[in-house]
Coordinates of C-alpha atoms in Angstrom, one line a residue:
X217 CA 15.7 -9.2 13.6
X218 CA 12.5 -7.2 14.3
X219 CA 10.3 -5.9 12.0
X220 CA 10.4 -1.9 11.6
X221 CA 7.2 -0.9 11.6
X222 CA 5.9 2.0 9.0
X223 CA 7.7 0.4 6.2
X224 CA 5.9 0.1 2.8
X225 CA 6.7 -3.8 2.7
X226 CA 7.8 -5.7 -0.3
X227 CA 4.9 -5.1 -2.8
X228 CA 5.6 -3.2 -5.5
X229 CA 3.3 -0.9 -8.2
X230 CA 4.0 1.7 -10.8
X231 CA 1.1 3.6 -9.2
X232 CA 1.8 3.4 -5.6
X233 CA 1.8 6.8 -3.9
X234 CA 4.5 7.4 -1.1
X235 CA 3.2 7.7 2.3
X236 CA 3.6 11.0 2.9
X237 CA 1.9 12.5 -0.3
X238 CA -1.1 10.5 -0.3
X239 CA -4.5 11.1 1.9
X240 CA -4.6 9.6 5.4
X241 CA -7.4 7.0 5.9
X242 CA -8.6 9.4 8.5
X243 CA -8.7 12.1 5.5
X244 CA -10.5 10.0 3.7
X245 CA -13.4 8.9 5.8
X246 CA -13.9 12.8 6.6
X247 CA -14.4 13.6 3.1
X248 CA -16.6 10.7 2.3
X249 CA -20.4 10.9 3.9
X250 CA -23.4 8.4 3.3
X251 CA -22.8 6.8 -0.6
X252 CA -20.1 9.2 -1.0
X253 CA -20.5 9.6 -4.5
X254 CA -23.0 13.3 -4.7
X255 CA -20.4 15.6 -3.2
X256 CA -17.6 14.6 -6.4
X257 CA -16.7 16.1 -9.7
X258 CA -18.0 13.7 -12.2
X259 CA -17.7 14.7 -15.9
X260 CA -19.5 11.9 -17.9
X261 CA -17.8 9.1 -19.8
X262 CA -19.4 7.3 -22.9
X263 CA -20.3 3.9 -22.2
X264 CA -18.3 2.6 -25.0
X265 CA -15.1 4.5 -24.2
X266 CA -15.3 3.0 -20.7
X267 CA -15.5 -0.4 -21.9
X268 CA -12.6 0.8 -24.3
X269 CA -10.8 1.2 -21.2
X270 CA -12.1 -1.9 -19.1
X271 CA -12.0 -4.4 -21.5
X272 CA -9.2 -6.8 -22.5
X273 CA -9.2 -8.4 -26.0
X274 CA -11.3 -11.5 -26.5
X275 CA -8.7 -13.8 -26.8
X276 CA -7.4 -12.9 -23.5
X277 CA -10.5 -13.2 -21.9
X278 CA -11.5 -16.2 -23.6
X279 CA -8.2 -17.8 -22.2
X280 CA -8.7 -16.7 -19.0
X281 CA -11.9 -17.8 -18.9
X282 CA -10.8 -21.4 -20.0
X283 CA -7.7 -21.5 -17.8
X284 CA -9.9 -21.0 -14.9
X285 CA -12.7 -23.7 -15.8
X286 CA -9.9 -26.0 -16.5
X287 CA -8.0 -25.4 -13.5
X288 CA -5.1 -25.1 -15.5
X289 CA -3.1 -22.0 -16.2
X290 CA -1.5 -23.6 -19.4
X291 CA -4.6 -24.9 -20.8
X292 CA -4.2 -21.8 -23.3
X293 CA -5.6 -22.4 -27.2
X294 CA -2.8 -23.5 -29.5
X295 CA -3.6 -20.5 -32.2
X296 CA -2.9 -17.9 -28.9
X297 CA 1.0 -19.8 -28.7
X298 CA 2.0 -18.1 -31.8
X299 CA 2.4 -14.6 -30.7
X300 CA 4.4 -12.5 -31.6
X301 CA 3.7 -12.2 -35.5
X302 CA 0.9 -14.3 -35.0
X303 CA -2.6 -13.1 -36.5
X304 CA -3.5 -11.5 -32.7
X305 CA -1.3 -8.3 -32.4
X306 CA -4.1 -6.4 -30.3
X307 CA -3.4 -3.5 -27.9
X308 CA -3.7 -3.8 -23.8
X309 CA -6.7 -1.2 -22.6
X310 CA -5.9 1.4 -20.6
X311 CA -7.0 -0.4 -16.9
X312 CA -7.8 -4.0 -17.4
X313 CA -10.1 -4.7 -14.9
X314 CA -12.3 -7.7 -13.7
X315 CA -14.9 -7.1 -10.7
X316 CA -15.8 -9.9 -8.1
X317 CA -19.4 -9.9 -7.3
X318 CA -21.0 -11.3 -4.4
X319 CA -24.7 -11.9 -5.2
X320 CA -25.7 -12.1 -2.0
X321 CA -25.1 -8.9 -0.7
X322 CA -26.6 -5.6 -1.8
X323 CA -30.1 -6.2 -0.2
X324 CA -30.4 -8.6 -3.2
X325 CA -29.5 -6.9 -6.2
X326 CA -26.9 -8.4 -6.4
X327 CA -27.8 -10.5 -9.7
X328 CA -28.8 -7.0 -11.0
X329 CA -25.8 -4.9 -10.5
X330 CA -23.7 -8.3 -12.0
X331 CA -25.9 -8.2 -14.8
X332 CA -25.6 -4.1 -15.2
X333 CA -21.3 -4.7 -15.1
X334 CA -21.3 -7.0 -17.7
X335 CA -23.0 -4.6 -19.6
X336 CA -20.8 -2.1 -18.8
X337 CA -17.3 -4.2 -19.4
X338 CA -17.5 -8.0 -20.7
X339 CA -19.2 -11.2 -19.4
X340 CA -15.7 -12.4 -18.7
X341 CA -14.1 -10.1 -16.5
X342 CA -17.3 -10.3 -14.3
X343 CA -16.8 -13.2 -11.6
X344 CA -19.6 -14.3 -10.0
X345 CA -18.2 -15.6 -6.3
X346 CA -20.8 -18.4 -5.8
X347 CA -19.4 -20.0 -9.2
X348 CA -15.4 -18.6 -9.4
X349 CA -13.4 -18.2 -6.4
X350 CA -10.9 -15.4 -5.8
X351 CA -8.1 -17.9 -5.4
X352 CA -9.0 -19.9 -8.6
X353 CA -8.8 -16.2 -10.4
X354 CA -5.2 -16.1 -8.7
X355 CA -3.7 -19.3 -9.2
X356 CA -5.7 -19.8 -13.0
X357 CA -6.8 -16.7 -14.2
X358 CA -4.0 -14.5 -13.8
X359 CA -1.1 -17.2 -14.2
X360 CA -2.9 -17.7 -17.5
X361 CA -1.6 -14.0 -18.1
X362 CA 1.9 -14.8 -16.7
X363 CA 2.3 -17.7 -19.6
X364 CA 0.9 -16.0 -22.6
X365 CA 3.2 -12.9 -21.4
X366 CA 6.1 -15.7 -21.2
X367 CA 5.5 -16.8 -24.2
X368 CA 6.0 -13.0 -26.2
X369 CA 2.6 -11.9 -26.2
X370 CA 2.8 -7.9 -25.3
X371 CA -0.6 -7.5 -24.6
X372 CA -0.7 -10.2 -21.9
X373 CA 2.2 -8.9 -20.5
X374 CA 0.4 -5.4 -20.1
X375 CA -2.7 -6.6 -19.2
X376 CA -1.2 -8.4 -16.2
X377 CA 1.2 -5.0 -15.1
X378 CA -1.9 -3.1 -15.3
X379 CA -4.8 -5.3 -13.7
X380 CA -7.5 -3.9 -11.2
X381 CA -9.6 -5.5 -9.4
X382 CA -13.3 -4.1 -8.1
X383 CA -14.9 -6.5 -5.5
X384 CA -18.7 -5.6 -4.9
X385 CA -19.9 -7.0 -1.7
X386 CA -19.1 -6.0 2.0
X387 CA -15.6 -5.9 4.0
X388 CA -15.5 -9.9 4.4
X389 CA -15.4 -9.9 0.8
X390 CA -13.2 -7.7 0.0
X391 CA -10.7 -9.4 2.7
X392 CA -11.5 -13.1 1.0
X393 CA -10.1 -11.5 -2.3
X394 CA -7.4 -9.3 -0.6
X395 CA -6.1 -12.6 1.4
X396 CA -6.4 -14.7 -2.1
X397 CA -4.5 -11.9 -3.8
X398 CA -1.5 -12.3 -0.8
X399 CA -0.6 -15.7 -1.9
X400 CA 0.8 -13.8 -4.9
X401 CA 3.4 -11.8 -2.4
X402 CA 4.3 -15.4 -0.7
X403 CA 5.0 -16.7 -4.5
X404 CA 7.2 -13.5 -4.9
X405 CA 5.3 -12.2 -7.5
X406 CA 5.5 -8.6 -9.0
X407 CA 2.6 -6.4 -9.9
X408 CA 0.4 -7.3 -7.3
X409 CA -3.5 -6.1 -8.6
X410 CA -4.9 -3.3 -6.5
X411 CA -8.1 -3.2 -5.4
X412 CA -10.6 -1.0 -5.5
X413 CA -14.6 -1.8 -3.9
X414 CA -18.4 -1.5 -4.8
X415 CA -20.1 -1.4 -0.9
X416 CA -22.6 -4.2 -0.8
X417 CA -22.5 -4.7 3.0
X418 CA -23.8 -3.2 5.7
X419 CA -21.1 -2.1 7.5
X420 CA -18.4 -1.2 4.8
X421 CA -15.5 0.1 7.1
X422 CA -12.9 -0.7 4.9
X423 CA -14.7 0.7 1.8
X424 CA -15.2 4.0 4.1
X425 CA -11.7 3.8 4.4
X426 CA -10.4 4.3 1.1
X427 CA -13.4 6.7 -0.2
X428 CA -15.6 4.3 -1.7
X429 CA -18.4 4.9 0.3
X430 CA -20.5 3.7 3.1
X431 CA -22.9 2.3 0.9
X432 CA -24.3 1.7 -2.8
X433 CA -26.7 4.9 -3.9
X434 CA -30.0 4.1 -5.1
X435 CA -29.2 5.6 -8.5
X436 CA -27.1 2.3 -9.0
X437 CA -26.9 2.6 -12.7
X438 CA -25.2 5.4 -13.1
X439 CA -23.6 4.7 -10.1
X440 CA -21.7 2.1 -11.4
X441 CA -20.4 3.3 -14.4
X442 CA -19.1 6.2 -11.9
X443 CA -17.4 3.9 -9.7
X444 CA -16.0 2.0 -12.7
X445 CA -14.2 5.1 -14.4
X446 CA -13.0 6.5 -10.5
X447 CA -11.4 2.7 -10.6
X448 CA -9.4 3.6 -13.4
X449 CA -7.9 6.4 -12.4
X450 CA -7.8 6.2 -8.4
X451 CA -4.6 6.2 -6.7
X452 CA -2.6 3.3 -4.8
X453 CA -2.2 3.0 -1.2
X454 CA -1.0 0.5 1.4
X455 CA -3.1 -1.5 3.9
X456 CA -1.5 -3.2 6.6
X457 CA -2.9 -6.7 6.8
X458 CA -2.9 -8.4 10.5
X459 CA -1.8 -12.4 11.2
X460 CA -3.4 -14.2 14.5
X461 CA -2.4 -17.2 15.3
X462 CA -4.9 -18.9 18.2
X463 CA -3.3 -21.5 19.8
X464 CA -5.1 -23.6 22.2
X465 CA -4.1 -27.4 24.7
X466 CA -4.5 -30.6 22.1
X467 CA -7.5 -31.9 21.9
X468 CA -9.8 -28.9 22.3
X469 CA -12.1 -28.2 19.2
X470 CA -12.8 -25.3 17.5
X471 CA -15.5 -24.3 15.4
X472 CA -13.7 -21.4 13.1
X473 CA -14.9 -19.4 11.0
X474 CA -14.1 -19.5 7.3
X475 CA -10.8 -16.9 7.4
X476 CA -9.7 -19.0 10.5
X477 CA -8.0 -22.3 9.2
X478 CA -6.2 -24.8 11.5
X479 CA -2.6 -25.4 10.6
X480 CA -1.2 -28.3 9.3
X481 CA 0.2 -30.0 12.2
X482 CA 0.4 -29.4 15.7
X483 CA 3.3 -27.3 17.3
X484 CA 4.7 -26.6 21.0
X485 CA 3.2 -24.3 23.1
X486 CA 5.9 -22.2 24.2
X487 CA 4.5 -18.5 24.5
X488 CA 3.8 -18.8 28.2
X489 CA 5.5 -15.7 29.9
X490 CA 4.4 -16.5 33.6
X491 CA 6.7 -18.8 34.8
X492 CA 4.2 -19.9 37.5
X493 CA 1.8 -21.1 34.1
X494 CA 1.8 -25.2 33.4
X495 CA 2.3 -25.5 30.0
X496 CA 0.9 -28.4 27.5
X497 CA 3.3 -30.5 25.6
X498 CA 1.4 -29.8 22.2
X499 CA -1.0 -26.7 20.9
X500 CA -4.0 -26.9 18.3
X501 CA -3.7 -23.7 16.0
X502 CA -5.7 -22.0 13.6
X503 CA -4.3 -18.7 11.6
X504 CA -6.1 -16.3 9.4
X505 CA -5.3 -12.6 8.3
X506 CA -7.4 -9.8 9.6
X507 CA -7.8 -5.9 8.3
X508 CA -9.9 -3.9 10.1
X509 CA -10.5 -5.0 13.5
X510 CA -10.1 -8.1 15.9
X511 CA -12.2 -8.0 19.3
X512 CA -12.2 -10.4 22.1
X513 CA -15.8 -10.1 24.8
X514 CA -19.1 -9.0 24.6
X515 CA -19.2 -7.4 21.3
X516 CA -18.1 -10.8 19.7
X517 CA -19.9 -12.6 22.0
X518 CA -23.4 -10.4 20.6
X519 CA -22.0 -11.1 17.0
X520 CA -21.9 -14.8 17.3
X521 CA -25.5 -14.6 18.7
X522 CA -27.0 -12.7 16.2
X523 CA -24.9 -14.5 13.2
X524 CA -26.4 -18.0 14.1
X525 CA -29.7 -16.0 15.3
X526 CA -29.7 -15.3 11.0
X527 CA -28.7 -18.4 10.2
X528 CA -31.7 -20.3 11.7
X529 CA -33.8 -17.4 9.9
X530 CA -32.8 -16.2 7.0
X531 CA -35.4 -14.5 6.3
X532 CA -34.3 -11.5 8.8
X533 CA -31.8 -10.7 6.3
X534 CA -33.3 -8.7 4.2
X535 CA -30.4 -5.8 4.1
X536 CA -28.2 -3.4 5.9
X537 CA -30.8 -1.2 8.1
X538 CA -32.8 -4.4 9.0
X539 CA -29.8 -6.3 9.9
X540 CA -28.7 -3.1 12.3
X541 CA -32.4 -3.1 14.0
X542 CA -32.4 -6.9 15.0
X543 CA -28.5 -6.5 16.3
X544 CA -29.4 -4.1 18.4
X545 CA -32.3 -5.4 19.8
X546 CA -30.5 -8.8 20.0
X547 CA -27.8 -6.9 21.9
X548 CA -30.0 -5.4 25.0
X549 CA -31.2 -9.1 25.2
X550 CA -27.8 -10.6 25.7
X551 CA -26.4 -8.6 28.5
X552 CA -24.5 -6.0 27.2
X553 CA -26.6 -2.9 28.9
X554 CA -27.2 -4.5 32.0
X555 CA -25.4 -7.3 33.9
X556 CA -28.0 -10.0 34.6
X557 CA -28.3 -10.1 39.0
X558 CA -27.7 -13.7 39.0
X559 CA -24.1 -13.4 37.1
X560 CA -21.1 -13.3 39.4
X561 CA -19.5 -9.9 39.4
X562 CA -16.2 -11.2 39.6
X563 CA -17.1 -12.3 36.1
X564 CA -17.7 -9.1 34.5
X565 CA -14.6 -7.9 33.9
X566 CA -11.7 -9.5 30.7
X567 CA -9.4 -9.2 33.4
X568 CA -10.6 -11.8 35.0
X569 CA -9.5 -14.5 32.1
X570 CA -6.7 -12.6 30.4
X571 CA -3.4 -11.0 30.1
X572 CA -2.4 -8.8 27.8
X573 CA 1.7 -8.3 26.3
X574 CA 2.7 -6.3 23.8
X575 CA 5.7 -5.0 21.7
X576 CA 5.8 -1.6 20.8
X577 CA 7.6 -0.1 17.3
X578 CA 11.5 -1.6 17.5
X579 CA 11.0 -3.2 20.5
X580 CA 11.5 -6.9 20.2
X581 CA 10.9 -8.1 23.9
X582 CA 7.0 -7.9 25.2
X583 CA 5.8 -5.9 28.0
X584 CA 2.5 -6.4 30.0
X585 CA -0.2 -3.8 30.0
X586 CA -3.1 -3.4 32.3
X587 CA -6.9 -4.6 31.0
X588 CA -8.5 -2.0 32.7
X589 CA -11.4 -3.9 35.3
X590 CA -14.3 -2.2 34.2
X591 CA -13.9 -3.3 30.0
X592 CA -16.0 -5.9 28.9
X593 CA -14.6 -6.2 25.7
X594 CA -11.5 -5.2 23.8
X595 CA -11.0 -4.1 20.2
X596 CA -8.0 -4.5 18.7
X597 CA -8.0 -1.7 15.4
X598 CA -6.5 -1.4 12.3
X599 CA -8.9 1.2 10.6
X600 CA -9.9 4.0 11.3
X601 CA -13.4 3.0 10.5
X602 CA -14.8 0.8 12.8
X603 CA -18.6 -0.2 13.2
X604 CA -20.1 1.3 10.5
X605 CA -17.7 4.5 9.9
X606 CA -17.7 5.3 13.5
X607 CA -14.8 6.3 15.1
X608 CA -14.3 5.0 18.5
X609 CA -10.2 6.0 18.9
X610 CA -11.2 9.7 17.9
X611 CA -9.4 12.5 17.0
X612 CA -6.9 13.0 20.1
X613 CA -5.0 15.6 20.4
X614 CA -0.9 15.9 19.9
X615 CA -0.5 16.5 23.6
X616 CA -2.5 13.7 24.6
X617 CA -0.8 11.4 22.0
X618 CA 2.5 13.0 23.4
X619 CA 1.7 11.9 26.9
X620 CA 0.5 8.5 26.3
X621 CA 3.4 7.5 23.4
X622 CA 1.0 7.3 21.0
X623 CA 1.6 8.3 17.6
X624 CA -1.5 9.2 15.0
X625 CA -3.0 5.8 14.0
X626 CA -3.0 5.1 10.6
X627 CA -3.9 2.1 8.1
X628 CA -0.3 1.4 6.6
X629 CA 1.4 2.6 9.8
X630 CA 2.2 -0.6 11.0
X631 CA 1.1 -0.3 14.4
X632 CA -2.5 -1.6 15.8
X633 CA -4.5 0.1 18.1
X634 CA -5.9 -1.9 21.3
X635 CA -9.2 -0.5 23.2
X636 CA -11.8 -1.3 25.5
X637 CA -15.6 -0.7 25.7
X638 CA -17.4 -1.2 29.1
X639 CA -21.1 -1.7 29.2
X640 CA -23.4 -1.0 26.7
X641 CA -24.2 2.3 27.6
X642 CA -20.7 3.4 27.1
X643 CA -20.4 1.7 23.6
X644 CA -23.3 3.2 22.6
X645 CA -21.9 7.0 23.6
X646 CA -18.7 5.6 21.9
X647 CA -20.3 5.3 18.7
X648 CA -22.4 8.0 19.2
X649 CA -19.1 9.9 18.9
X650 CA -19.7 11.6 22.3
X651 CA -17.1 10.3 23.8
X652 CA -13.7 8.2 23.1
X653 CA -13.4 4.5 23.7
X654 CA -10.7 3.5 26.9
X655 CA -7.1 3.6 25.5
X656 CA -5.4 1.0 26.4
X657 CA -2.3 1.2 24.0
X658 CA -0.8 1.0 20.5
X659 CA 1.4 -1.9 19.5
X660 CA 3.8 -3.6 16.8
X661 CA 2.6 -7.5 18.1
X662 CA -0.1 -8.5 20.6
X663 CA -0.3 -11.3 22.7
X664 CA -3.1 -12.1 24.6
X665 CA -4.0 -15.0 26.9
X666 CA -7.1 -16.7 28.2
X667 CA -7.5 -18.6 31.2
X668 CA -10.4 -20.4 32.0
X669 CA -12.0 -21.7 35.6
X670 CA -16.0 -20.4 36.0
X671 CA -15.7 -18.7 32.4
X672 CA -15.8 -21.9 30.1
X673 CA -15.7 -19.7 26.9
X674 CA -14.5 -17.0 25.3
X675 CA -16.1 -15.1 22.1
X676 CA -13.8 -13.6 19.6
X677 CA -14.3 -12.2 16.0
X678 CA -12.0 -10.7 13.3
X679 CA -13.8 -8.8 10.6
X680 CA -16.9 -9.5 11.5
X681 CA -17.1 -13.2 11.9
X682 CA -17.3 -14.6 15.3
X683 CA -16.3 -17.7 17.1
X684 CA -16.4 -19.1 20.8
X685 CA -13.5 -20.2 21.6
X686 CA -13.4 -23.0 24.3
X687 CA -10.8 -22.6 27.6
X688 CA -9.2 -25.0 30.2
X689 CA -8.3 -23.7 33.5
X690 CA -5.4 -26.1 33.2
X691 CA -3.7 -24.9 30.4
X692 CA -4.2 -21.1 29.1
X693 CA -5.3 -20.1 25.2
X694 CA -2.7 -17.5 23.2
X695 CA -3.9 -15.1 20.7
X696 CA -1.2 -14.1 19.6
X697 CA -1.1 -11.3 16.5
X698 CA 1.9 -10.2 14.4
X699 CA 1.7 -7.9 11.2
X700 CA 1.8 -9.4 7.8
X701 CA 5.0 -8.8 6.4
X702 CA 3.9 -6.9 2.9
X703 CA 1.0 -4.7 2.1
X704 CA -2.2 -5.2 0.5
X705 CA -2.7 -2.4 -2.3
X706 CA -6.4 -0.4 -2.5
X707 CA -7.5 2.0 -5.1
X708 CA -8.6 5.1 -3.3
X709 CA -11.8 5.9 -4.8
X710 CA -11.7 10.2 -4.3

């Protein structure tokens, strides 16, 4: 039975605001310009009644912190087993909350703004991501939680209803946590931890999204404590996370990138829907989960330039405006504005290697859709921020929507939007806002294939990592994306 798409999904939260009460992401990234943070109400908090409100008792954090150095989640002090009546009868905060830090982003403050949290809350509920993992936090830290709670102890019990989670570093970060947090819904788990973000990065999309900002002020101190009490009280919305499954002819190798990993055996091909197409006996797949965008052409092809281009230097990274300069320039040099003369024209187009199908909302069979010939690469959506809180789907009006079968794209709507961009001229007017990007459709599931013959590889990237992905002119390559069946949960940060 198909999936209906719109639906909530099967997470659950006392806080979770219906969809038609709470602010659209569209909403959102209107109200929220630059940092974000000058143009709010902000009465002051006292340091020490936010970390009144943060912080969990010691003994809690203590074995949490144990749990998760131990890789065990009943590795739990003997003295903590007594509760209730024990000698620890302490109260659960308000919003128990631990942050995830990535030191590496923020142009390098990071180990400062770690150092200012832990001030602000506890050295234990501050997780440093190059020494605790957010899967490690999952499967230790908050099981740790779960057993205490089983045992009779109240305050664990609460504690683990009420956890937040703040992840300060850019949108791959906060999907690495959001993905690690999911493994949760496939373990049927209640109370899944919303989250909430502190924008590190340098494009921030999905922090744009839910009101957090595009970026970190330079008044970080205050700043933080800010963001911190907004965390406590922010509401809950739904994100609709995004499977793809790449599936390619045995033998072919892959080099993935981290939220890409291959499956655990292989499994027959059978998504060919030409009957004319030979089709291998056995696939190679990779899956990974996706939340803003996924993009298939020159755009990726640019990303996976300049992200082994920074690689081989490092030292080019030295934050988010520098990184924009060198993309750009690296861009012009690539081929995006202008064709080179000695490349085939034939080979300009996607259409030339692929086919699109989609289903559209309660539809179950697929249905092939032109790739316009011009579009040299094509985005598929999920947010409505996209490339550094531009807006390349725009704000079309109901007639046109009306005309087209489209419906008002949303981040919990459960429908993706597909695009194209042509040359580099017209992605730059695109995100320039001048002009919308080509429509091509809105869908439930997407299925693309690639087939090769003079083109010998395709570039792809979800969420900002890039691969090239090898093809055969025997034997075609399926993309193939479905929605996740529950929600991820974000704090909105207005």
């Amino acid at each position: 039975m198909e999936e209906t798409p719109r639906s909530v999904g099967e997470a659950s939260t006392t806080n979770f605001v219906p969809a038609e009460t709470r602010p659209s992401a569209k909403k959102d990234a209107v109200t929220m310009k630059g940092c974000g943070f000058a143009n709010l109400a902000w009465v002051g908090v006292d340091r020490e009644e936010l970390r009144g409100r943060l912080a969990m008792p010691e003994y809690l954090r203590l074995a949490m912190r144990d749990c998760i150095k131990r890789k065990d989640s009943t590795a739990v002090p003997d003295h903590l087993l007594l509760l209730p009546g024990g000698a620890v009868a302490e109260m659960a905060p308000h919003a128990p909350m631990v942050v995830f830090i990535n030191p590496k982003s923020g142009g390098r403050h990071g180990p400062v703004l770690k150092q200012r949290l832990q001030q602000l809350m506890t050295d234990e509920q501050v997780f440093d991501l190059t020494e605790v993992k957010p899967h490690e936090f999952v499967r230790y830290g908050l099981a740790c939680l779960e057993t205490l709670a089983a045992k009779g102890d109240e305050c664990a019990r609460e504690c683990r209803e009420k956890m937040r989670i703040m992840v300060a570093g850019g949108d791959g970060t906060v999907g690495w946590v959001l993905g690690c947090l999911g493994e949760l819904h496939n373990d049927g788990k209640s109370h899944i931890p919303p989250v909430g973000v502190i924008p590190l990065g340098t494009g921030n999309d999905l922090s744009r999204s839910f009101s957090w900002g595009g970026s970190f002020p330079f008044a970080w101190r205050s700043a933080m404590k800010r963001t911190l009490h907004r965390a406590t009280l922010g509401t809950v919305s739904g994100l609709d996370s995004w499977k793809i499954v790449v599936s390619m002819p045995s033998g072919e190798v892959v080099d993935p990138p981290y939220s890409l990993k291959p499956t655990t055996e292989e499994t027959a091909l059978d998504q060919a829907l030409d009957a004319d197409r030979d089709i291998p006996p056995k696939a190679k797949s990779y899956e990974g989960v996706f939340y803003n965008y996924f993009s298939i052409g020159m755009d990726a092809q640019v990303a996976y330039g300049f992200h082994h281009l920074r690689n081989e230097k490092p030292y080019l990274a030295q934050g988010p405006v520098t990184n924009k300069l060198i993309y750009s320039s690296y861009s012009c040099t690539q081929g995006w504005f202008c064709t080179p003369c000695v490349s085939d024209p034939s080979l300009r187009g996607l259409r030339n290697i692929m086919k699109i199908h989609i289903k559209k909302a309660n539809c179950s069979e697929w249905e092939e859709i032109h790739v316009p010939k011009s579009v040299r690469s094509i985005v598929v959506l999920n947010l409505y921020n996209y490339g550094s809180g531009r807006h390349p789907w725009g704000n079309l009006r109901p007639k046109y929507l009306e005309k087209r079968g489209f419906v008002e794209a949303h981040c919990d709507d459960g429908l993706i939007e597909i695009f194209g961009l042509k040359q580099g001229w017209h992605a730059s007017f695109v995100m320039a806002e001048f002009i919308s990007a080509k429509h091509i459709a809105q869908a439930a599931a997407i299925r693309f294939e690639l087939r090769g013959g003079d083109w010998k590889n395709a570039f792809l990237q979800m969420d900002g990592e890039p691969w090239k992905q090898p093809m055969k002119s025997d034997y075609s390559t399926f993309v193939e994306i479905k929605k996740v069946p529950f929600q991820s949960l974000m704090i909105n940060g207005e």
